[in-house]
Amino acid sequence: MKKYEIVKKNTDFNDIINTGRCIRNKYYSIYYKDSEDEFPKFGLAVSKKCGNAVDRNKIKRQLRNIIDDNKKLFSIKMNYIIMVRKEILNVSYLQMEEQLINLMKKG
């Protein structure tokens, strides 16, 4: 993901979570909302329940890579917040990717 594709502000996070739509599965909760931007923006949220800082950073790196590889699944004029649940610790990278892709096709 490029810098301009990242949701960084706390107010933007809260706005998307509180007023946007949500889809969920066992591993992810994805909140999404329309935006005026020419490209999708993403925010990643990994709870402290998902291990120590090393584990959380690894999960975020893997998610950024999955998003980059599957940009075609995401709508152009949307902002997304991807929240990770602690069950993600028990799955491999390929399963993470498969679950995220299935969830995006569902929503």
Phi, psi and omega in degrees: 000140176276164181301322183286353179262012186249134172273119185246326187287139179298323180294322177294317177303308183297322180296315180294318182291318185280328185246353181271178177268164185222141169231146186221154165216196185294333188250335186225154163235122181245119175259138181216151183208148177297150176217170180266357184289160181275000185211157178287149175241148185231143171232138180246135179229117179238119185288158176293345177290347182269028176103190180280182186300324180297315180294317181296318179294323177297316179298317179295319177299315180296319179295318178299320178294317178298317179297315179299321182286339186234040182298334182294340180284340186264136180294146186297313187256058179223153169247138184236141168241120180254113178258134184257137176264160187291345178294345181295339181295337186265007184239159179275173179299317181296322177291323176302313181296314181299316181294320179293318180296316179298320181292321180290325178290328180290323186269000000 
